[in-house]
Tab-separated table of C-alpha atoms and ligand atoms in Angstrom:
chain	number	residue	atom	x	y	z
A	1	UNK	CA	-53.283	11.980	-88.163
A	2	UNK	CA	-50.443	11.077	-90.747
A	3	UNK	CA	-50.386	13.040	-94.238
A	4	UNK	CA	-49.709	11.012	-97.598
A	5	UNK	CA	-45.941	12.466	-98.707
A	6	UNK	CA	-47.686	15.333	-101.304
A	7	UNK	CA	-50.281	16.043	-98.817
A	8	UNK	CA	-47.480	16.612	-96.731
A	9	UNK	CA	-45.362	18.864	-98.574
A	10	UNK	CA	-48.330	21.035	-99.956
A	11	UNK	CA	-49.895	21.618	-96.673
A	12	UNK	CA	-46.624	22.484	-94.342
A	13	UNK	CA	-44.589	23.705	-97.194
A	14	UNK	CA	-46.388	25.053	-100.110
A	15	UNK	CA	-48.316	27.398	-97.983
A	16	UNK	CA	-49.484	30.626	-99.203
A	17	UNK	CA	-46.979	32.487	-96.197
A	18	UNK	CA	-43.705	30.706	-97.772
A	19	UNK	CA	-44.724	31.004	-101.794
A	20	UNK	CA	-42.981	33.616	-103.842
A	21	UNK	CA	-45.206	36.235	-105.497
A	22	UNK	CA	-42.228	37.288	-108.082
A	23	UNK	CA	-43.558	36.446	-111.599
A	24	UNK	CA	-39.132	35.375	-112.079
A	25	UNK	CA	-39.462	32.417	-109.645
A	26	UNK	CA	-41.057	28.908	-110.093
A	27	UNK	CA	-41.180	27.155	-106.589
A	28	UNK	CA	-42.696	23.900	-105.296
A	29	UNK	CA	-44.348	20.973	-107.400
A	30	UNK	CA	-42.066	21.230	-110.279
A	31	UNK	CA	-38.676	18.793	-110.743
A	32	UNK	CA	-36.586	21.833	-110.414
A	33	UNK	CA	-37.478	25.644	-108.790
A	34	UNK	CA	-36.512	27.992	-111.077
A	35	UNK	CA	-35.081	31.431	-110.406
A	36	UNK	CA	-33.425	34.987	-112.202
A	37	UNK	CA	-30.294	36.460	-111.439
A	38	UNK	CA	-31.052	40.363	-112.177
A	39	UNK	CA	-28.356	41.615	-114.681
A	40	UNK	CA	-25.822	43.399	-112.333
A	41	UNK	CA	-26.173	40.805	-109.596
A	42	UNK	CA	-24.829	37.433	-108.205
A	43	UNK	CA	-26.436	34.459	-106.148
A	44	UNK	CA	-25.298	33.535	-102.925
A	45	UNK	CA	-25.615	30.368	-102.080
A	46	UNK	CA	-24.488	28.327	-98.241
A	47	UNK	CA	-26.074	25.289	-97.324
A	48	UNK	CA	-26.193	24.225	-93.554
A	49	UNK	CA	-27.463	20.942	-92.186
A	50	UNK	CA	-28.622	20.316	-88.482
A	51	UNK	CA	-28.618	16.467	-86.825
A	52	UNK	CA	-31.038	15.735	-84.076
A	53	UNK	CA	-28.986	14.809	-81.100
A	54	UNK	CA	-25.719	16.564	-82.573
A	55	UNK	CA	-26.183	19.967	-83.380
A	56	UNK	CA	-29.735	20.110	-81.504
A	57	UNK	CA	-31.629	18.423	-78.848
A	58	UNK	CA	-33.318	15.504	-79.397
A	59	UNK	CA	-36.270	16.577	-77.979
A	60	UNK	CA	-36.414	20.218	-79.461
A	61	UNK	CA	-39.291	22.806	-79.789
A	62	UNK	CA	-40.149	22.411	-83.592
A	63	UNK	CA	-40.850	26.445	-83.728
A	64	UNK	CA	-37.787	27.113	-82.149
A	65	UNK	CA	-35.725	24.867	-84.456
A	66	UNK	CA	-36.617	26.171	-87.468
A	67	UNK	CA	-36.408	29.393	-86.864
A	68	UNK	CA	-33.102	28.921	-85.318
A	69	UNK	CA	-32.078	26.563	-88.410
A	70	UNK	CA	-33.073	29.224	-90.470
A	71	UNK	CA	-31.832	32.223	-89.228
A	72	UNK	CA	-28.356	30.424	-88.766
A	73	UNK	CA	-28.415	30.395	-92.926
A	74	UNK	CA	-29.599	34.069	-93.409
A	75	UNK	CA	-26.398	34.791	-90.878
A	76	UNK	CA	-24.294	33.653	-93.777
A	77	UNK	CA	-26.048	35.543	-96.445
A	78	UNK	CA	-25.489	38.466	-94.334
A	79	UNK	CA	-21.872	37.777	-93.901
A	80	UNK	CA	-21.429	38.370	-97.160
A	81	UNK	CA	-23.686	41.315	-98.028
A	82	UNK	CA	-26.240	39.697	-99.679
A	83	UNK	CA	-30.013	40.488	-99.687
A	84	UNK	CA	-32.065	37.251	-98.565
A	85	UNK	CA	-33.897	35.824	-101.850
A	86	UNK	CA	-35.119	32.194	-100.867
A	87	UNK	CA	-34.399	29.193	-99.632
A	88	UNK	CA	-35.452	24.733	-100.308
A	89	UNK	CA	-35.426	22.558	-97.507
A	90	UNK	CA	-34.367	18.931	-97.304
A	91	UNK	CA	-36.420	17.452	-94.438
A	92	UNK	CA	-35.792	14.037	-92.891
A	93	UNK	CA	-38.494	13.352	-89.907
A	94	UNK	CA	-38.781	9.848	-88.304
A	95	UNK	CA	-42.983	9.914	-88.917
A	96	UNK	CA	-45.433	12.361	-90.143
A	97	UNK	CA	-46.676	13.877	-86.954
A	98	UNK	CA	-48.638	16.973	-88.497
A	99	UNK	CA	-48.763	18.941	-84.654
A	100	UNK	CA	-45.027	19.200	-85.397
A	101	UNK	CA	-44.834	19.667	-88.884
A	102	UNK	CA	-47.392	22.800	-87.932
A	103	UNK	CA	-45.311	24.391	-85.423
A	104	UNK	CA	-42.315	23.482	-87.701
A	105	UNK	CA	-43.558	25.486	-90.742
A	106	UNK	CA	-45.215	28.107	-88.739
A	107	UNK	CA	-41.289	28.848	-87.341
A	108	UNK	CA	-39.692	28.888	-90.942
A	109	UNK	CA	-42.683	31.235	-91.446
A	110	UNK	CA	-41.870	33.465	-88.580
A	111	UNK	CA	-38.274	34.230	-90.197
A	112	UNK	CA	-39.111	34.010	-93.798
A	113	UNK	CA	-41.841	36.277	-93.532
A	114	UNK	CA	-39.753	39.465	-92.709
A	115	UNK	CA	-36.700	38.704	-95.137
A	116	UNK	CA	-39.229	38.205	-98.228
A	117	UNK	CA	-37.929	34.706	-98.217
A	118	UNK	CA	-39.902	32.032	-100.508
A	119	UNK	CA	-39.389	28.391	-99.875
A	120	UNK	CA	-39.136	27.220	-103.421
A	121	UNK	CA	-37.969	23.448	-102.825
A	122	UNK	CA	-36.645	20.341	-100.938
A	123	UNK	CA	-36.831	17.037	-100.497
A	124	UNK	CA	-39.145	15.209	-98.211
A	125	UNK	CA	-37.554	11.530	-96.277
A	126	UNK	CA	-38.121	9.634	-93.566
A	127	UNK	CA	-35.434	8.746	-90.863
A	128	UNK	CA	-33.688	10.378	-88.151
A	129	UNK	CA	-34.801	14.149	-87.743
A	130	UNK	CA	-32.047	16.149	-89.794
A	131	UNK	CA	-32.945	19.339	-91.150
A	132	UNK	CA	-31.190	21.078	-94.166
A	133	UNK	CA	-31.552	24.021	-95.534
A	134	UNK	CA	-30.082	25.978	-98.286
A	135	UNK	CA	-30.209	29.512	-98.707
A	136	UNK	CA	-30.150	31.849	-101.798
A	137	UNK	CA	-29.620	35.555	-101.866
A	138	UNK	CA	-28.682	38.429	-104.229
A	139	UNK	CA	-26.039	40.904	-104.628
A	140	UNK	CA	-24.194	43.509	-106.250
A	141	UNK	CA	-21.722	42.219	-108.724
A	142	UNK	CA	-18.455	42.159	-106.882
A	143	UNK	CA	-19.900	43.338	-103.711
A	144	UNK	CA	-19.625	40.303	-101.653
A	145	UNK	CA	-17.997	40.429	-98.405
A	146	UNK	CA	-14.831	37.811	-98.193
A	147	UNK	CA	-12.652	36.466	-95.443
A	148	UNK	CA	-9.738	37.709	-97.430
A	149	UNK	CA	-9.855	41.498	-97.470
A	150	UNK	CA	-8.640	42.614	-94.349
A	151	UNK	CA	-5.112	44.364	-94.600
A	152	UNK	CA	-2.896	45.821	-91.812
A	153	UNK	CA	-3.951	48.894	-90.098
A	154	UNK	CA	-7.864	48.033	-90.487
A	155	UNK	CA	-9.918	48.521	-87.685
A	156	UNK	CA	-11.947	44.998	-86.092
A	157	UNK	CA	-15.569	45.538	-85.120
A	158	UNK	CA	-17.960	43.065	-84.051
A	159	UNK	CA	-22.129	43.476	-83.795
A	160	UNK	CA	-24.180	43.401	-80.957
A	161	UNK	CA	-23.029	41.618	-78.288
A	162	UNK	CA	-20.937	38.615	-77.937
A	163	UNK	CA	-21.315	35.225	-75.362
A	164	UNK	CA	-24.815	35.381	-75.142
A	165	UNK	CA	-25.545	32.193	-76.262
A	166	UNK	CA	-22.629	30.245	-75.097
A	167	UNK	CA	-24.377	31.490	-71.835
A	168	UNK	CA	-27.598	29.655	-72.439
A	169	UNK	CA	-26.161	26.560	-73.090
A	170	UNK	CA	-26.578	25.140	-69.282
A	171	UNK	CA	-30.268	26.051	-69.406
A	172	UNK	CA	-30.380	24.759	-73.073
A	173	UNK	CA	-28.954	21.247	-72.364
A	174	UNK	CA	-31.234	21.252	-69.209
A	175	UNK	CA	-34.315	21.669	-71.690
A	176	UNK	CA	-35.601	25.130	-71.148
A	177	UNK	CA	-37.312	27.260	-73.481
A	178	UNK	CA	-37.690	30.970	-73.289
A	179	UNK	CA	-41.460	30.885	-72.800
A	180	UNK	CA	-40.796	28.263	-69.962
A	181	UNK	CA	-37.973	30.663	-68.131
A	182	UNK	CA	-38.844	32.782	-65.133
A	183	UNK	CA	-35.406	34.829	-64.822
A	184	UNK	CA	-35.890	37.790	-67.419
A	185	UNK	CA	-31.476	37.366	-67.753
A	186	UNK	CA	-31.787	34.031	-68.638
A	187	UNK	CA	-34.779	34.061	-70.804
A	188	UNK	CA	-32.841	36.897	-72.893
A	189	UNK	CA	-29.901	34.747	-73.216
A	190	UNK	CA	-32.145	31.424	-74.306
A	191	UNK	CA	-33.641	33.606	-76.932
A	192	UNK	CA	-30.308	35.022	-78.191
A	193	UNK	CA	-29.698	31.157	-78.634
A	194	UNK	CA	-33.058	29.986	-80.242
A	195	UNK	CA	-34.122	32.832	-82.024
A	196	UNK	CA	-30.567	34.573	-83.282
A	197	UNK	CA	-31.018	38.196	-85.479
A	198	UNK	CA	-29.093	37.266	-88.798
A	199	UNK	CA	-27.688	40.840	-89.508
A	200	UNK	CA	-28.819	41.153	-92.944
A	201	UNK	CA	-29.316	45.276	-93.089
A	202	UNK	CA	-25.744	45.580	-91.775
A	203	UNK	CA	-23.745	43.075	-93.521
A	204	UNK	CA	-25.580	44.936	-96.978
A	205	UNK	CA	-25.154	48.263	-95.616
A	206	UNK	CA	-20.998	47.537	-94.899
A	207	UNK	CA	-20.827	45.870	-98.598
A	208	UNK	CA	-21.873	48.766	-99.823
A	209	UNK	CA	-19.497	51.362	-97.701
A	210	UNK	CA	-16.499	49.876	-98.255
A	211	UNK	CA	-15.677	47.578	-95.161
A	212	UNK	CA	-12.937	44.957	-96.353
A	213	UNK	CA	-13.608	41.364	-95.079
A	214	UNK	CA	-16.347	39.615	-92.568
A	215	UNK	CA	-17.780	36.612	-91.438
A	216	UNK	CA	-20.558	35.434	-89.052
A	217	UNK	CA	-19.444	34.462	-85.108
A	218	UNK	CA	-20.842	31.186	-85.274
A	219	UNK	CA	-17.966	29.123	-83.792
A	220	UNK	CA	-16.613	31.901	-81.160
A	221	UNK	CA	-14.435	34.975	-81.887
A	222	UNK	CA	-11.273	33.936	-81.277
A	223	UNK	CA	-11.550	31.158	-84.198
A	224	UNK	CA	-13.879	32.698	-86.185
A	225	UNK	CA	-11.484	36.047	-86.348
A	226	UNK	CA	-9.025	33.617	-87.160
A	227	UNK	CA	-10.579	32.557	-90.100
A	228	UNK	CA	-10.007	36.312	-91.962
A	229	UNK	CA	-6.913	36.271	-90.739
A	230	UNK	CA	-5.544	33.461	-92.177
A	231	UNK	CA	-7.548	34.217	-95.456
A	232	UNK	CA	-6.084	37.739	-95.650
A	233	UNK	CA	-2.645	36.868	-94.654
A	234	UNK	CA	-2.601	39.207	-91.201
A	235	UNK	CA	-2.660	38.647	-87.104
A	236	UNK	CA	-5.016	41.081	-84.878
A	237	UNK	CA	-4.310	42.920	-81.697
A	238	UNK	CA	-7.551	43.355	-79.465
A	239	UNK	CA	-8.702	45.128	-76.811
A	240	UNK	CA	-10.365	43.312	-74.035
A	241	UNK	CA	-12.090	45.593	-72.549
A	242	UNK	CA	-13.524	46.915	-75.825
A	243	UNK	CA	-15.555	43.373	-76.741
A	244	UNK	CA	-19.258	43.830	-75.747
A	245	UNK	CA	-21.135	41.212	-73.387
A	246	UNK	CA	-24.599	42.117	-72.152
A	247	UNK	CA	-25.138	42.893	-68.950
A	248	UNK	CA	-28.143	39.809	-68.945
A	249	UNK	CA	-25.022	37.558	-69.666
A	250	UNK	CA	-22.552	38.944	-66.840
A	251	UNK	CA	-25.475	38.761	-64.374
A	252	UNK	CA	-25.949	34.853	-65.043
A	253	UNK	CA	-21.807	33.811	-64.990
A	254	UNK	CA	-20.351	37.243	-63.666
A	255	UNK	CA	-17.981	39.386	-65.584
A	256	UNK	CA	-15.379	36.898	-66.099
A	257	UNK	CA	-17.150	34.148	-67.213
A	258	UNK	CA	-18.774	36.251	-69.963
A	259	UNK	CA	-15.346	38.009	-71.340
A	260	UNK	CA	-14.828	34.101	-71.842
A	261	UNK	CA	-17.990	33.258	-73.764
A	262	UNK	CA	-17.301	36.809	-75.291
A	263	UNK	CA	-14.012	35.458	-76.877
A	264	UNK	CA	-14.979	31.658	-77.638
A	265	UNK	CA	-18.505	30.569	-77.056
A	266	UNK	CA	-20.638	29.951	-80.728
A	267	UNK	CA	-23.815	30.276	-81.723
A	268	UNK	CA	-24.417	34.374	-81.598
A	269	UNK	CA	-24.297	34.877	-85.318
A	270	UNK	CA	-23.074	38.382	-84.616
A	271	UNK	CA	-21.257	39.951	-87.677
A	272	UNK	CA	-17.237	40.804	-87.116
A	273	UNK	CA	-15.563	42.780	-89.774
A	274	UNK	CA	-12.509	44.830	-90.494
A	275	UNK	CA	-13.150	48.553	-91.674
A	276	UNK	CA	-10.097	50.703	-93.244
A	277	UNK	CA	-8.416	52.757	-90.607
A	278	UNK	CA	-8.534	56.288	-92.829
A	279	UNK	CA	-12.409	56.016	-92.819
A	280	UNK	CA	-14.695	57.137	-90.074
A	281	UNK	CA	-17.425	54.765	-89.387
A	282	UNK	CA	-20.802	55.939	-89.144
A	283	UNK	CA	-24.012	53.765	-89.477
A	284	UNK	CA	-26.998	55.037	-90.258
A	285	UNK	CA	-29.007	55.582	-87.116
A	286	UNK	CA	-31.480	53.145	-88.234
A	287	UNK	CA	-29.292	50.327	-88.181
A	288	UNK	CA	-27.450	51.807	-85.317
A	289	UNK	CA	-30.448	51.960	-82.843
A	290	UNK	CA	-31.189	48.273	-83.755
A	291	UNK	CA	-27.622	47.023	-83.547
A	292	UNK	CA	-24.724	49.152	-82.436
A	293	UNK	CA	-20.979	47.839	-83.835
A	294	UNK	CA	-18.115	48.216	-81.362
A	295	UNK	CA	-14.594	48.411	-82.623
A	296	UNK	CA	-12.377	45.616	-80.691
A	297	UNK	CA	-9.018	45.767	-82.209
A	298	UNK	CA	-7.067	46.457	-85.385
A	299	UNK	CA	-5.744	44.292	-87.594
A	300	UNK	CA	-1.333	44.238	-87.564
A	301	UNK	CA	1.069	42.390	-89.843
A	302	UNK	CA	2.029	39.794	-87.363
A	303	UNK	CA	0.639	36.020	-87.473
A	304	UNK	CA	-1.956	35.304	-84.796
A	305	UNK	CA	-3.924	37.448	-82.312
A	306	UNK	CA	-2.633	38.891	-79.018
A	307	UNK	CA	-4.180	41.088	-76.008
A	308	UNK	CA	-3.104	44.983	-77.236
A	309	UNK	CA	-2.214	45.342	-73.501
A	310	UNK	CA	-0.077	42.815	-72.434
A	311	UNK	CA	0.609	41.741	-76.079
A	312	UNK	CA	0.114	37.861	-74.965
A	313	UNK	CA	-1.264	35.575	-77.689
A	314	UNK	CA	-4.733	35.144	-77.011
A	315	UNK	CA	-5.795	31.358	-78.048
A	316	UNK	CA	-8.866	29.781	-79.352
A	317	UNK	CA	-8.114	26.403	-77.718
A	318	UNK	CA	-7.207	28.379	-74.367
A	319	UNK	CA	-10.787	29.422	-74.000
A	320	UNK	CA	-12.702	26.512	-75.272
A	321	UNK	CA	-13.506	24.989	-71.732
A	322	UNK	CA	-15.377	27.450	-70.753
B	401	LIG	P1	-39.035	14.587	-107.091
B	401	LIG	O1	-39.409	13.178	-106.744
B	401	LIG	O2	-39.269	14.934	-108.506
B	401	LIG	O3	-37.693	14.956	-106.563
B	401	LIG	P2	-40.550	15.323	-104.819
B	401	LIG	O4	-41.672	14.375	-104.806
B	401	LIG	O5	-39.384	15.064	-103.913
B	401	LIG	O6	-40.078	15.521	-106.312
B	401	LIG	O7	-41.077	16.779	-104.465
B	401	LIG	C1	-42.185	17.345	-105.129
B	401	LIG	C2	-42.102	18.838	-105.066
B	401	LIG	O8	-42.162	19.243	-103.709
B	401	LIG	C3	-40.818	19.396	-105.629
B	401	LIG	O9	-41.110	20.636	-106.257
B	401	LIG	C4	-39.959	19.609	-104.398
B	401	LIG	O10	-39.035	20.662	-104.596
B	401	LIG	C5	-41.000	19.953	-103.356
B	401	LIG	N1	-40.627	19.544	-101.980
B	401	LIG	C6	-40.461	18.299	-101.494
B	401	LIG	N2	-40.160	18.308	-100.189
B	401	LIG	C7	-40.131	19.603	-99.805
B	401	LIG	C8	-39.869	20.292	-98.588
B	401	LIG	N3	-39.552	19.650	-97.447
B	401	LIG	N4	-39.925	21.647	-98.610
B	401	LIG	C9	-40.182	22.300	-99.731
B	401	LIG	N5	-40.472	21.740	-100.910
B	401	LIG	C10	-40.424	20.394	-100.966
B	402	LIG	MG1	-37.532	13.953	-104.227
């Protein structure tokens, strides 16, 4: 069955699951959604658009990529500190095949759902699948997390663990799906890579308590460190054998392997974040029991990153083969 464009929009989009209930927001069917900025507060705003056959497969799960194309912009909100408000969708699909606009909107559902996210607006085309979708959130005036706080002495932590989905990739590329993987190690690292936990509770939690710069991992460690570095005008010395990698990853490459992913593979949306050296860190246990931080390194006045022991540079471009 193919839907008439409106049909379209108001069955997969403007369903009751993805509307706001707030009396301050006007979503779908007008020219423009409308929204408040509380008094006190400021919008965050990152926009992220995926290409069939670039930055997905071609033949992808629809569920699966919306959640994932989701959760990849709630990652940035929580970079920053900012509580998940809503988000508009541009959607480009070659036909209107409603069995995978369904399983599409039920997996922006799935996500928006627990972040009280409303889908307030987009754009509806037809062409080659590419999915974009902005994202707006709130927070504290002069709260927001930036690349470019991070001074010398400041202690490096990073969330949860780090590789996992560089890991999947093989199985990803080879088409497998966690619901269609028998190994429980690499079904945990597909789902780390479909269905990634944007750290929203932490990154708010640390804008509040005083940490000094972060970012999402999105592109690896090494580069992704890089980026606060260069921002805040410092280098970083890490530990190695501080940087956490699950034990699901090192049984699928072995321990090696996965300190590799650890440094450089993408795609875990893990927070990393520097935290002043004077000040003792101590999350809340409900955020710790659902993601521990580990402290990797300190930042150090000196350009570039190097391994605290043998104080070698340690180089995003070194690790990118792997
Ligand atoms: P216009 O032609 O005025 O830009 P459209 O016909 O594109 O309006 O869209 C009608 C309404 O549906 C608008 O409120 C728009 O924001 C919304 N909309 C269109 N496509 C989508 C989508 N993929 N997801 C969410 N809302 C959408
Ligand atoms: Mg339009």
């Amino acid at each position: 069955m193919s839907l008439g464009e409106f049909d379209l929009i108001r069955h997969f989009f403007d369903r009751p699951e993805l509307r706001s209930t707030r009396s301050d927001v006007l979503g779908i069917g007008d020219d423009c959604a409308l929204l408040s900025v509380p008094d006190g507060y400021q919008l965050a705003q990152s926009l992220d658009t995926l290409v069939s056959g670039v930055h997905f497969p071609v033949k992808c799960d629809p569920f699966l990529l919306a959640y994932r194309a989701l959760a990849t912009n709630i990652s940035d909100l929580a970079a920053m500190g900012a509580k998940p408000h809503s988000f508009t969708l541009a959607l480009t699909i070659p036909e209107s095949n409603t069995g995978w606009l369904q399983t599409f909107s039920d997996g922006l559902v799935a996500l928006a759902q627990p972040f009280g996210m409303a889908l307030i607006g987009g754009d509806t085309t037809k062409g080659p699948l590419t999915i974009s979708i902005q994202v707006q959130g709130l927070i504290t005036q002069g709260k927001a997390l930036k690349r470019s706080g991070a001074k010398e002495g400041d202690l490096i932590y990073v969330s949860g663990c780090l590789g996992d989905a560089a890991g999947a990739l093989p199985d990803v590329l080879a088409g497998l799906y966690p619901d269609t993987c028998n190994d429980p190690d690499a079904r945990y690292l597909l789902e780390r890579y479909y269905m990634p936990t944007p750290r929203v509770e932490l990154g708010r939690w640390l804008s509040e308590h005083g940490a000094t710069a972060a970012l999402d991992v999105s592109d690896g460690l090494l580069g992704d460190l890089g980026h606060i570095l260069k921002a805040s005008q410092v280098g970083a010395e890490l530990d190695l054998t501080s940087l956490p990698v699950s034990s699901e990853l090192k049984a699928i490459t072995g321990s090696e392997k996965a300190l590799h992913h650890g440094l450089s593979g993408g795609d875990d949306y893990e927070l990393c974040f520097t935290w002043p050296a004077g000040k003792t860190l101590v999350l809340p246990d409900v955020l710790a029991g659902k993601c521990p931080v580990t402290c990797i390194g300190r930042i150090i006045d000196m350009a570039g990153i190097i391994d605290r022991r043998s104080k070698e540079p340690l180089l995003a471009d070194a690790y990118r083969h792997f």
